[in-house]
Coordinates of N, CA and C in Angstrom, one line a residue:
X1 N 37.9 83.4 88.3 CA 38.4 82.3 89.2 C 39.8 81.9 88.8
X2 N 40.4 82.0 87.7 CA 41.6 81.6 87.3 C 42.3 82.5 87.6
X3 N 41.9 83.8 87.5 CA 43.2 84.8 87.9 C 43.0 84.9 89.2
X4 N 42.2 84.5 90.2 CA 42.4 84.7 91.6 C 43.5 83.2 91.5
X5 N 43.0 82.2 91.3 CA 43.8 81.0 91.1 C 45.2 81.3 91.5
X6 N 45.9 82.1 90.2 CA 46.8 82.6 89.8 C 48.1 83.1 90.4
X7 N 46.7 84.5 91.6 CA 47.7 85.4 92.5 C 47.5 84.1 93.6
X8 N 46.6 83.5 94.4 CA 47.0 82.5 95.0 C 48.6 81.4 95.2
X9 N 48.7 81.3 93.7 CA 50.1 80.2 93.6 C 51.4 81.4 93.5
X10 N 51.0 82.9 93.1 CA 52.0 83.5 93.1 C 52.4 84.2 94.3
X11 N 51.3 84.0 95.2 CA 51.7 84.7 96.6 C 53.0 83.4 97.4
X12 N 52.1 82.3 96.9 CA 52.8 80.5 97.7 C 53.9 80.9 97.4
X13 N 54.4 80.8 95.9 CA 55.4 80.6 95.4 C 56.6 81.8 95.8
X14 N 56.4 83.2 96.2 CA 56.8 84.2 95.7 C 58.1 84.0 96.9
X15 N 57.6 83.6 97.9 CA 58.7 83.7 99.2 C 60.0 82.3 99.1
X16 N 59.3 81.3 98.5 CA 60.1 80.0 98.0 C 61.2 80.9 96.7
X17 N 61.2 81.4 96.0 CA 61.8 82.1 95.0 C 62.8 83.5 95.7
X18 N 62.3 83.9 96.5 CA 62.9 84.9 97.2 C 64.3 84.3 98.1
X19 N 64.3 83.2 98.4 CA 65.0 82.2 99.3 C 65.9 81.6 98.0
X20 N 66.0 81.7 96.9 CA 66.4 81.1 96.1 C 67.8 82.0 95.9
X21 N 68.6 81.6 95.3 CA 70.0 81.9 95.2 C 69.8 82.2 92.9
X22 N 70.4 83.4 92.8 CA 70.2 83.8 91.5 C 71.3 83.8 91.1
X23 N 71.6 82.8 90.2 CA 72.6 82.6 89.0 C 72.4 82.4 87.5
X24 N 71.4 82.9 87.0 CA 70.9 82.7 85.6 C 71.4 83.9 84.9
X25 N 72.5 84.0 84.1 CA 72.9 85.0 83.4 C 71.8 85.7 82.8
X26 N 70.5 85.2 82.4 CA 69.8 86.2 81.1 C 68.9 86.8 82.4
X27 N 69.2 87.0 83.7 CA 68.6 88.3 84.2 C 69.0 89.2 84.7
X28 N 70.5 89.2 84.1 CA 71.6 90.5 84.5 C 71.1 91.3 83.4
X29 N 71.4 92.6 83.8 CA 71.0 93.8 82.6 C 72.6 94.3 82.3
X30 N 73.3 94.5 81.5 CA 74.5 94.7 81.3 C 74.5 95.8 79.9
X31 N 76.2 96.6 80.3 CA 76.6 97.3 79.2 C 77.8 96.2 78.4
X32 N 78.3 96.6 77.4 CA 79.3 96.4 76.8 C 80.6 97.0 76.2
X33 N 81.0 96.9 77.1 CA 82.7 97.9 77.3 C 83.6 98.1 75.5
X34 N 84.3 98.8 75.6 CA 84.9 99.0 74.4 C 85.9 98.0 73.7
X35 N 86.3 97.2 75.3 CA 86.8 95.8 75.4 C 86.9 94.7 74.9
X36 N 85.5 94.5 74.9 CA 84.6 93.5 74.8 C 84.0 92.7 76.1
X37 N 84.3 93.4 77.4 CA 83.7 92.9 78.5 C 82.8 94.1 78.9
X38 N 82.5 93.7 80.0 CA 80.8 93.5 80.1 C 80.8 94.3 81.8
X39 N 80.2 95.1 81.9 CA 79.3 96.0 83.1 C 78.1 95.4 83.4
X40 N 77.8 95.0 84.6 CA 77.0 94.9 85.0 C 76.1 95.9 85.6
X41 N 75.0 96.0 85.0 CA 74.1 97.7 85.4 C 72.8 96.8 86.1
X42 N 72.6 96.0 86.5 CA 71.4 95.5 87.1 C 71.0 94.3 87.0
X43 N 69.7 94.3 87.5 CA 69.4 92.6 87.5 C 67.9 92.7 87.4
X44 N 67.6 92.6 86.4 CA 65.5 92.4 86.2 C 64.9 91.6 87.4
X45 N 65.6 90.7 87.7 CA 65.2 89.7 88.7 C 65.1 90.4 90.3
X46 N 64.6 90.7 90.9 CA 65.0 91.3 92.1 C 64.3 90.4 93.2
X47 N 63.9 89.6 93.0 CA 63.4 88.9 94.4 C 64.3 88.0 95.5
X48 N 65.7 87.4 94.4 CA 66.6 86.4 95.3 C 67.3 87.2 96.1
X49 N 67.7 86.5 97.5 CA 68.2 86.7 98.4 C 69.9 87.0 98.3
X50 N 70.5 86.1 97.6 CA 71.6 85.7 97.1 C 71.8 86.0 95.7
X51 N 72.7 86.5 95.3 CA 73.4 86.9 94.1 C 74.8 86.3 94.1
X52 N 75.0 85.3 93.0 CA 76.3 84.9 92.4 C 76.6 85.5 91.1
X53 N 76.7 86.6 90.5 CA 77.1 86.8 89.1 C 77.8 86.4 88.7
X54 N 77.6 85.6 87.8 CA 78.3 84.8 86.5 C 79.4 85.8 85.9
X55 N 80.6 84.8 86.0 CA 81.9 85.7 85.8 C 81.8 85.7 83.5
X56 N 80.7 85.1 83.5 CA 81.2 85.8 81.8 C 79.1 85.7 81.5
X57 N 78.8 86.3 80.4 CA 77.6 86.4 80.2 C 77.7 86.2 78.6
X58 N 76.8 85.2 78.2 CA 77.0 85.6 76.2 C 78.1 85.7 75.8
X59 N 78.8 84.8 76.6 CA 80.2 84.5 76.2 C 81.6 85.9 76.4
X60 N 80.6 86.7 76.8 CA 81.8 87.9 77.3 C 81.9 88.0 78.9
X61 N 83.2 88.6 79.2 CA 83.6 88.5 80.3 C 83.2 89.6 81.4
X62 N 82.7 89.2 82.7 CA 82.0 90.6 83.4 C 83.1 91.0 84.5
X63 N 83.8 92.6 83.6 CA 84.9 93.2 84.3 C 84.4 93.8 85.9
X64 N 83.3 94.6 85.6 CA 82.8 95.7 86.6 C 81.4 95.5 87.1
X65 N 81.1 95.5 87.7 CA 79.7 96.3 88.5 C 79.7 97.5 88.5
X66 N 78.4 98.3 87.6 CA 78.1 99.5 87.5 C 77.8 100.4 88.0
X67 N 77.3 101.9 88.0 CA 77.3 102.7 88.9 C 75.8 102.2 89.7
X68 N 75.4 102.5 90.5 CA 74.0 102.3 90.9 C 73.2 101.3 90.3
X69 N 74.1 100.1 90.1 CA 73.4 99.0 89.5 C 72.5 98.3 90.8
X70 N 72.8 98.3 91.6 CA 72.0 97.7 92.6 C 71.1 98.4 94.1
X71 N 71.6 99.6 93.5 CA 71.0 100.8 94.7 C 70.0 100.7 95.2
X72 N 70.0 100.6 96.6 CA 68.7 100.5 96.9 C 68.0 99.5 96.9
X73 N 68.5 98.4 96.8 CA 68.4 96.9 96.1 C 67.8 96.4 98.1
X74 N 66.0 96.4 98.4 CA 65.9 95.7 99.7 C 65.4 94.4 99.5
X75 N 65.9 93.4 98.5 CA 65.7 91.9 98.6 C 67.1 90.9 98.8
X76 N 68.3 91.8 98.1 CA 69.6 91.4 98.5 C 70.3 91.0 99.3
X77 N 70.6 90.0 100.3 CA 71.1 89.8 101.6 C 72.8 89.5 101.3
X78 N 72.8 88.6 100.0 CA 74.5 88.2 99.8 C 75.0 88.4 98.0
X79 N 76.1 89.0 97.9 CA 76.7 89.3 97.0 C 77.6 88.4 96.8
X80 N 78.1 87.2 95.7 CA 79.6 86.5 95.5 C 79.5 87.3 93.5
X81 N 80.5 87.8 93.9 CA 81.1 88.6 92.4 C 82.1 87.3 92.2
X82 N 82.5 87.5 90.5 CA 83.4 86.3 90.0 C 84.7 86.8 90.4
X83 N 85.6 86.3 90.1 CA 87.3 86.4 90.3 C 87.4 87.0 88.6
X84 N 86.5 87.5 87.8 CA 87.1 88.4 86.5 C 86.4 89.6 86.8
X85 N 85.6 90.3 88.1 CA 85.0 91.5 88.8 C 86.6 92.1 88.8
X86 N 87.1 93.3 88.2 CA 87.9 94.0 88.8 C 87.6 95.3 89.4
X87 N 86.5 95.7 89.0 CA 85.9 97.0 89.7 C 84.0 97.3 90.4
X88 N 84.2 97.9 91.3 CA 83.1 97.6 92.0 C 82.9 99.8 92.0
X89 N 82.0 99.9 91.3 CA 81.7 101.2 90.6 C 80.5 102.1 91.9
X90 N 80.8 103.4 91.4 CA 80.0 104.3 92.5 C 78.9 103.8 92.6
X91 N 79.2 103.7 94.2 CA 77.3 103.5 94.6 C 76.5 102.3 93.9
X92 N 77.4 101.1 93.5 CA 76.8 99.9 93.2 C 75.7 99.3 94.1
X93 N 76.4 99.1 95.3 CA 75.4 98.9 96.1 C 74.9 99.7 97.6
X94 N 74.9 100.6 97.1 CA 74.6 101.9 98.2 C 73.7 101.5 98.8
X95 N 73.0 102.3 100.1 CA 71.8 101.4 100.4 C 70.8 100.2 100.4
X96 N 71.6 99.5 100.3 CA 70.9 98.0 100.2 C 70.7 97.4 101.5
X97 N 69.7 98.1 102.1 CA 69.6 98.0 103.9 C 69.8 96.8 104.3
X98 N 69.2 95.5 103.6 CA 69.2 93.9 103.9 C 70.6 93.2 103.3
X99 N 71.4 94.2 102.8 CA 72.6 93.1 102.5 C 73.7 93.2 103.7
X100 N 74.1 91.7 103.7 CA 74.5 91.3 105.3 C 75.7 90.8 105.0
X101 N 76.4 90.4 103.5 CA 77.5 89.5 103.0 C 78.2 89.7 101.8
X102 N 79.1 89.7 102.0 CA 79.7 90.4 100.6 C 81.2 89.3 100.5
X103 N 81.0 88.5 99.1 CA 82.3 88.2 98.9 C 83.2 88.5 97.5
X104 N 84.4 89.0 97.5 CA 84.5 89.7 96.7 C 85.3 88.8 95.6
X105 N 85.6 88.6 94.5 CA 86.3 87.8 94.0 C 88.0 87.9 93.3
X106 N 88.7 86.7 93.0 CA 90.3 87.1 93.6 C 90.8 88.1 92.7
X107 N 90.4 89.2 91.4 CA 91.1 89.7 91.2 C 90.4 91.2 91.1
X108 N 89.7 91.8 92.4 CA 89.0 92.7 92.3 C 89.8 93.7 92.8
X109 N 90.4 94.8 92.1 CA 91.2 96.2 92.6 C 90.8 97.0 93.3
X110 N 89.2 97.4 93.3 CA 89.0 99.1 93.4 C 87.2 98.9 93.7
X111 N 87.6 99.4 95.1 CA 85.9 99.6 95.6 C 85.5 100.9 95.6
X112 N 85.0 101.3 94.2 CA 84.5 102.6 94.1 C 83.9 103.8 95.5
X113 N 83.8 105.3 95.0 CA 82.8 105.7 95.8 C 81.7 105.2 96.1
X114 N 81.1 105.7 97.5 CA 80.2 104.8 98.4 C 79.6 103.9 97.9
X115 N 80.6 103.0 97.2 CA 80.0 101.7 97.1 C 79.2 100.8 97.4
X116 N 79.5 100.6 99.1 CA 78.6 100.3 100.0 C 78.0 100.9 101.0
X117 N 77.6 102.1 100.6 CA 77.3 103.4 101.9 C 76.2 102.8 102.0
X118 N 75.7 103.4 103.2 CA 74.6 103.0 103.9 C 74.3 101.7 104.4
X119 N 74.8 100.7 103.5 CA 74.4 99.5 104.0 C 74.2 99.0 105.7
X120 N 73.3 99.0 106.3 CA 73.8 99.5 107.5 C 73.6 97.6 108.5
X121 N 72.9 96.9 107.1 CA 73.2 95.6 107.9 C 73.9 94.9 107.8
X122 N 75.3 95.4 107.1 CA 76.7 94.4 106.7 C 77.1 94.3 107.6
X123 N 77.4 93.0 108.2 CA 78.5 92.4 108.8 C 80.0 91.7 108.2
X124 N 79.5 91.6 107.2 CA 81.0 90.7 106.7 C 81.5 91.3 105.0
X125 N 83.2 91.2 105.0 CA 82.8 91.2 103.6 C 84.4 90.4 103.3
X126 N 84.2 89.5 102.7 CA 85.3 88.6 102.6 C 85.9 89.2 101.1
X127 N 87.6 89.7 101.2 CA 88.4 90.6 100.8 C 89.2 89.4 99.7
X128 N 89.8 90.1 98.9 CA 90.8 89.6 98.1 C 92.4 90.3 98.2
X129 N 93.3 89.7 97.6 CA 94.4 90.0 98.2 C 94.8 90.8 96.6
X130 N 94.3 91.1 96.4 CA 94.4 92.1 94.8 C 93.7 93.4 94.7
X131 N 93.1 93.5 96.4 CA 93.0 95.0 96.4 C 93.3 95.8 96.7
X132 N 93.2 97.0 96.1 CA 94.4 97.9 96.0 C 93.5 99.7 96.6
X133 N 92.6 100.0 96.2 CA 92.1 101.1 96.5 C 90.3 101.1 97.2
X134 N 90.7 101.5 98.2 CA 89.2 101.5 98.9 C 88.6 102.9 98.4
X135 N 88.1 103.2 97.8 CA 87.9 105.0 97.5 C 86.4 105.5 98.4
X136 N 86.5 107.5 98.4 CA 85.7 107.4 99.7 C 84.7 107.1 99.4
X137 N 84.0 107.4 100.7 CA 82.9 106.9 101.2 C 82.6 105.5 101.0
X138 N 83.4 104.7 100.8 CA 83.3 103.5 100.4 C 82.3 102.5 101.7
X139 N 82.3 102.6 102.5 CA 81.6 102.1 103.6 C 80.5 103.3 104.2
X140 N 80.8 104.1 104.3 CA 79.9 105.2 105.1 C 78.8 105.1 105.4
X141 N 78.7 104.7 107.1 CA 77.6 104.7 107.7 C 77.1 102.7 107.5
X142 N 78.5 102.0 107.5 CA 77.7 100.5 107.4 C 78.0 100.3 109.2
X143 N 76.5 100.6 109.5 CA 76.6 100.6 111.1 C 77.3 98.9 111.9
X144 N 77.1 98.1 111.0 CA 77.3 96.9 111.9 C 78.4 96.1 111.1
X145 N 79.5 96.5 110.3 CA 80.4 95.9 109.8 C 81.3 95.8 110.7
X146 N 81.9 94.3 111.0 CA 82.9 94.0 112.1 C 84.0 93.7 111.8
X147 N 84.6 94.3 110.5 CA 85.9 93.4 110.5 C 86.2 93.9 109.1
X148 N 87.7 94.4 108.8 CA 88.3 94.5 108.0 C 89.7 94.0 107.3
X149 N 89.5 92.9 106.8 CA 90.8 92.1 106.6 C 91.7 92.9 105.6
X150 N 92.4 93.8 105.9 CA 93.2 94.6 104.8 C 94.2 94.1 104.0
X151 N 94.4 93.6 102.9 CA 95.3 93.0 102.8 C 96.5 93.8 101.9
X152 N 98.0 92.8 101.7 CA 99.6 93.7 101.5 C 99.2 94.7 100.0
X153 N 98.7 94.2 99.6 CA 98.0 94.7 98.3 C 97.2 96.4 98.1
X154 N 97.3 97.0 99.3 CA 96.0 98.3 99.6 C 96.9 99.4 99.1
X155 N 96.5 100.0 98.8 CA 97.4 101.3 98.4 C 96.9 102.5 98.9
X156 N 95.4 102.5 98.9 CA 94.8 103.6 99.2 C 93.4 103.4 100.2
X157 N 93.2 103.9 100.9 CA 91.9 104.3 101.6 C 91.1 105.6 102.0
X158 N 90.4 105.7 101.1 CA 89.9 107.3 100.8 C 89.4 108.2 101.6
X159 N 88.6 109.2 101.8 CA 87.8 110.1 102.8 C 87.3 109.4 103.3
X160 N 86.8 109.2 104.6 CA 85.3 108.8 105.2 C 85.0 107.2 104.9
X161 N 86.4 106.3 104.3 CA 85.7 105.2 103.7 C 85.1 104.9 104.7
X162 N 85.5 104.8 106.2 CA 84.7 104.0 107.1 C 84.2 104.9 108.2
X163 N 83.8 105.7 107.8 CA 83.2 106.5 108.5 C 81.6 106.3 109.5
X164 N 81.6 106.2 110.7 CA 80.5 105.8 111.4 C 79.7 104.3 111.3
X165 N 81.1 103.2 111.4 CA 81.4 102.1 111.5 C 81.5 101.7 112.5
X166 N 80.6 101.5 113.7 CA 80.6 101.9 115.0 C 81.3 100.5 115.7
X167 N 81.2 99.5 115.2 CA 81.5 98.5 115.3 C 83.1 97.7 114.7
X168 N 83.4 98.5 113.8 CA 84.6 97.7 113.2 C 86.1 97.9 113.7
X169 N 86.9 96.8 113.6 CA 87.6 96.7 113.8 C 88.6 96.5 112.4
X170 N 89.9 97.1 112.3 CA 90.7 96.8 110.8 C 92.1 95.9 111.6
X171 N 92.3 94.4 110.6 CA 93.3 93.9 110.9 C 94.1 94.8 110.3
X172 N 95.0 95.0 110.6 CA 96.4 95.6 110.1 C 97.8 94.9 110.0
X173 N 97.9 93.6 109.8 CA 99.1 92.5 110.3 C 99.8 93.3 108.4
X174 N 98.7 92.9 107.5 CA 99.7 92.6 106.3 C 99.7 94.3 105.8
X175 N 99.3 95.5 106.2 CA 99.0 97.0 105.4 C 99.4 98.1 106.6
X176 N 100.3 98.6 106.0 CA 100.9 99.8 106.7 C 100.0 100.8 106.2
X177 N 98.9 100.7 104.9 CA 98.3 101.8 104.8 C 96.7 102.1 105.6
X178 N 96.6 100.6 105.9 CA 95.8 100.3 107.1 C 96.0 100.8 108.4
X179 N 97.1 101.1 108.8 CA 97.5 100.8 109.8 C 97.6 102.6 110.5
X180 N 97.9 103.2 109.0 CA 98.1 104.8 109.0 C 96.4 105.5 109.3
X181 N 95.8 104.7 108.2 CA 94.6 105.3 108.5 C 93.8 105.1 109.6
X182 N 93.5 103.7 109.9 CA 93.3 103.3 111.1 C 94.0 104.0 112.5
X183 N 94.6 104.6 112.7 CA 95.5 105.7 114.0 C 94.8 106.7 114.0
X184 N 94.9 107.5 112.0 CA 94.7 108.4 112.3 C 92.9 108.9 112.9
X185 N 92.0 107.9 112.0 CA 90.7 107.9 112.7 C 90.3 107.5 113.5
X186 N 91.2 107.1 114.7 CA 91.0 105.9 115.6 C 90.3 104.6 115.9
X187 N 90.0 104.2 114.5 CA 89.7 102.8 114.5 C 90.5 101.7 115.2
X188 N 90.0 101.1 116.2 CA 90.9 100.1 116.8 C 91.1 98.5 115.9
X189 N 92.0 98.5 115.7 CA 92.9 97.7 115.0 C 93.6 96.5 115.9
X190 N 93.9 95.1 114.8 CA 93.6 93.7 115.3 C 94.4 93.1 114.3
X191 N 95.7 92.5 114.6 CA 97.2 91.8 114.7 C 96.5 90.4 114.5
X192 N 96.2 89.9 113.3 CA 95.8 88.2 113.3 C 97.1 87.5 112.7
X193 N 97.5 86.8 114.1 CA 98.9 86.1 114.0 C 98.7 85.0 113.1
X194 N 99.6 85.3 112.0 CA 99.6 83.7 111.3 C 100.1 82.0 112.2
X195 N 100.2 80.8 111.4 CA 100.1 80.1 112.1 C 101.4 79.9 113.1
X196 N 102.5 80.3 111.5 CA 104.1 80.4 112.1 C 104.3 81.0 113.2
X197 N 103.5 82.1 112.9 CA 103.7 83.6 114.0 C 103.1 82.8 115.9
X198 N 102.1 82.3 115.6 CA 101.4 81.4 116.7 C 102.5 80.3 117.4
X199 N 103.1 79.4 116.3 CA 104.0 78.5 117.0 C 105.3 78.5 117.7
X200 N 105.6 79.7 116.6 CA 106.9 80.8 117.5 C 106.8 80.8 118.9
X201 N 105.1 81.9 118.9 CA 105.1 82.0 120.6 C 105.2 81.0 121.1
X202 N 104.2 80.3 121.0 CA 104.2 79.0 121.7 C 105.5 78.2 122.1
X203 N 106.4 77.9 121.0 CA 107.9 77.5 121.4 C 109.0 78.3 122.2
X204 N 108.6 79.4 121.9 CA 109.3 80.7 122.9 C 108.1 80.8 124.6
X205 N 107.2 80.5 124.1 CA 106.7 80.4 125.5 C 106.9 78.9 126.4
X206 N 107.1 78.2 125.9 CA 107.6 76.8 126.1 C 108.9 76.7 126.7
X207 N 109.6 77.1 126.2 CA 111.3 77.4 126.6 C 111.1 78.3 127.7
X208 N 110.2 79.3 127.8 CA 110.5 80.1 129.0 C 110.2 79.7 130.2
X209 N 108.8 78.8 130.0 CA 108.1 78.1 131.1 C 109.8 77.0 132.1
X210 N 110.6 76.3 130.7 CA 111.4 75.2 131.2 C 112.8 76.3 131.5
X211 N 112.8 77.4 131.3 CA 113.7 78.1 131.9 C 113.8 79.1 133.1
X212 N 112.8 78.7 133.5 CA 112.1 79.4 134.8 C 112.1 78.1 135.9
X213 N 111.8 77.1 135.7 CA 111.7 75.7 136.0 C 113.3 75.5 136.4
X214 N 113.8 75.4 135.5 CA 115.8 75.3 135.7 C 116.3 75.9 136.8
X215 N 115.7 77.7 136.9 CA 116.3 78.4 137.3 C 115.7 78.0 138.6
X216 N 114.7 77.4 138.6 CA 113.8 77.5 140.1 C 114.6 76.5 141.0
X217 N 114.9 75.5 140.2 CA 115.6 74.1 140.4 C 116.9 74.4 140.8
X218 N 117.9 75.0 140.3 CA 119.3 75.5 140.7 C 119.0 76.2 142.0
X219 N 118.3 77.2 142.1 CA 117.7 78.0 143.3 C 117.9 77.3 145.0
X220 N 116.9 76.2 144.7 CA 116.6 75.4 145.4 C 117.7 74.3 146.0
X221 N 118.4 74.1 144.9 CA 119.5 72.6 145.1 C 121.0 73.9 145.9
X222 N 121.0 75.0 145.7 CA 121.9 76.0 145.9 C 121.7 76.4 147.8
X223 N 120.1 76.4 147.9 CA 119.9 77.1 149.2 C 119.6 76.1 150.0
X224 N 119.6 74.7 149.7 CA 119.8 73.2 150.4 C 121.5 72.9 150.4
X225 N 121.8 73.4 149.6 CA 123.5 72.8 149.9 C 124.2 74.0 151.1
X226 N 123.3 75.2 151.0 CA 123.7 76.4 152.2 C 123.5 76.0 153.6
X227 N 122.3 75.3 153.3 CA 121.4 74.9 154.8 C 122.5 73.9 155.4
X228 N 122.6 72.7 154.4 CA 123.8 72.0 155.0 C 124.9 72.4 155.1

């Protein structure tokens, strides 16, 4: 009676916990670098929806996400890595069919091989301006990813990073290296005018409107003084 009890409160509970957002450092599984920082290789916990890793654990600092630390991972929907994440390692989160969000934190360089391959229900992944190398396969085959904010910082984008991305488009305003790759695989590509860049037009569009107006005006006062 007590163990049916049991699985009863653990069935209630199990989907309430799954909804829950996981920030508790002692259920990261981790290495320890030669550093003294810290690799993230997993998470014992696998039921939360959301992942925040804690940018230090035991008082040491978490540089990386590990190779295949989260592969395969189908409870995962959102990733926020800390701003001390500088590398995001092969196949961290490769097939992770339900992750839909990815934010990456400000001083992350280098999105390893297929990092995020397969993921095929990513829509978003909010970028930092300290990245420098997309390496390949780094996306391959994230069927519903819409959007890639490249930022002046990119240096590299590897084989196939975005390969059968059916959906994406790459800003290219601040990366000429964006901008190369993007041509050459014909990804169509998307100019997000800053605000300056916006008011420009707008003032230049403004002036043209009242100089078209002038000219319409002179026109007019020119072919009335003919008439008479």
């Amino acid at each position: 009676m007590k163990k049916l009890l049991l699985c009863l409160i653990l069935l209630i509970c199990l989907p309430i916990f799954a909804g829950c957002e996981l920030q508790d450092e002692s259920y990261y599984e981790y290495d320890i670098n030669e550093d003294g920082t810290l690799t993230i290789l997993g998470v014992s916990e696998t039921y939360s929806k959301k992942l925040t890793i804690p940018g230090t654990i035991d008082g040491k600092t978490v540089t990386a996400i590990g190779k295949y630390a989260f592969y395969r991972n189908d409870y995962i929907r959102e990733i926020v890595l800390p701003d001390s994440v500088l590398i995001i390692e092969e196949c961290a989160f490769a097939d992770c069919q339900y992750l839909n969000t990815v934010v990456l934190g400000k001083n992350c360089k280098t999105i390893g091989l297929q990092a995020f391959e397969g993921c095929g229900s990513l829509t978003e992944i909010k970028l930092c301006d300290s990245l420098e190398t997309v390496d390949d396969l780094a996306f391959n085959q994230c069927l519903h990813l819409k959007e890639f904010n490249a930022p002046a910082s990119l240096k590299r984008i590897g084989i196939g990073a975005f390969d059968h991305c059916e959906q994406l488009i790459i800003n290219i305003e601040h990366s000429e290296v964006a901008k190369e790759y993007a041509t050459d695989h014909g990804i169509p590509t998307e100019f997000v005018a800053s605000d300056g860049y916006l008011a420009l037009k707008i003032v230049l569009g403004v002036s043209l409107v009242l100089l078209a107006i002038g000219v319409i005006g002179f026109l007019f006062k020119k072919r009335k003084k003919n008439i008479h």
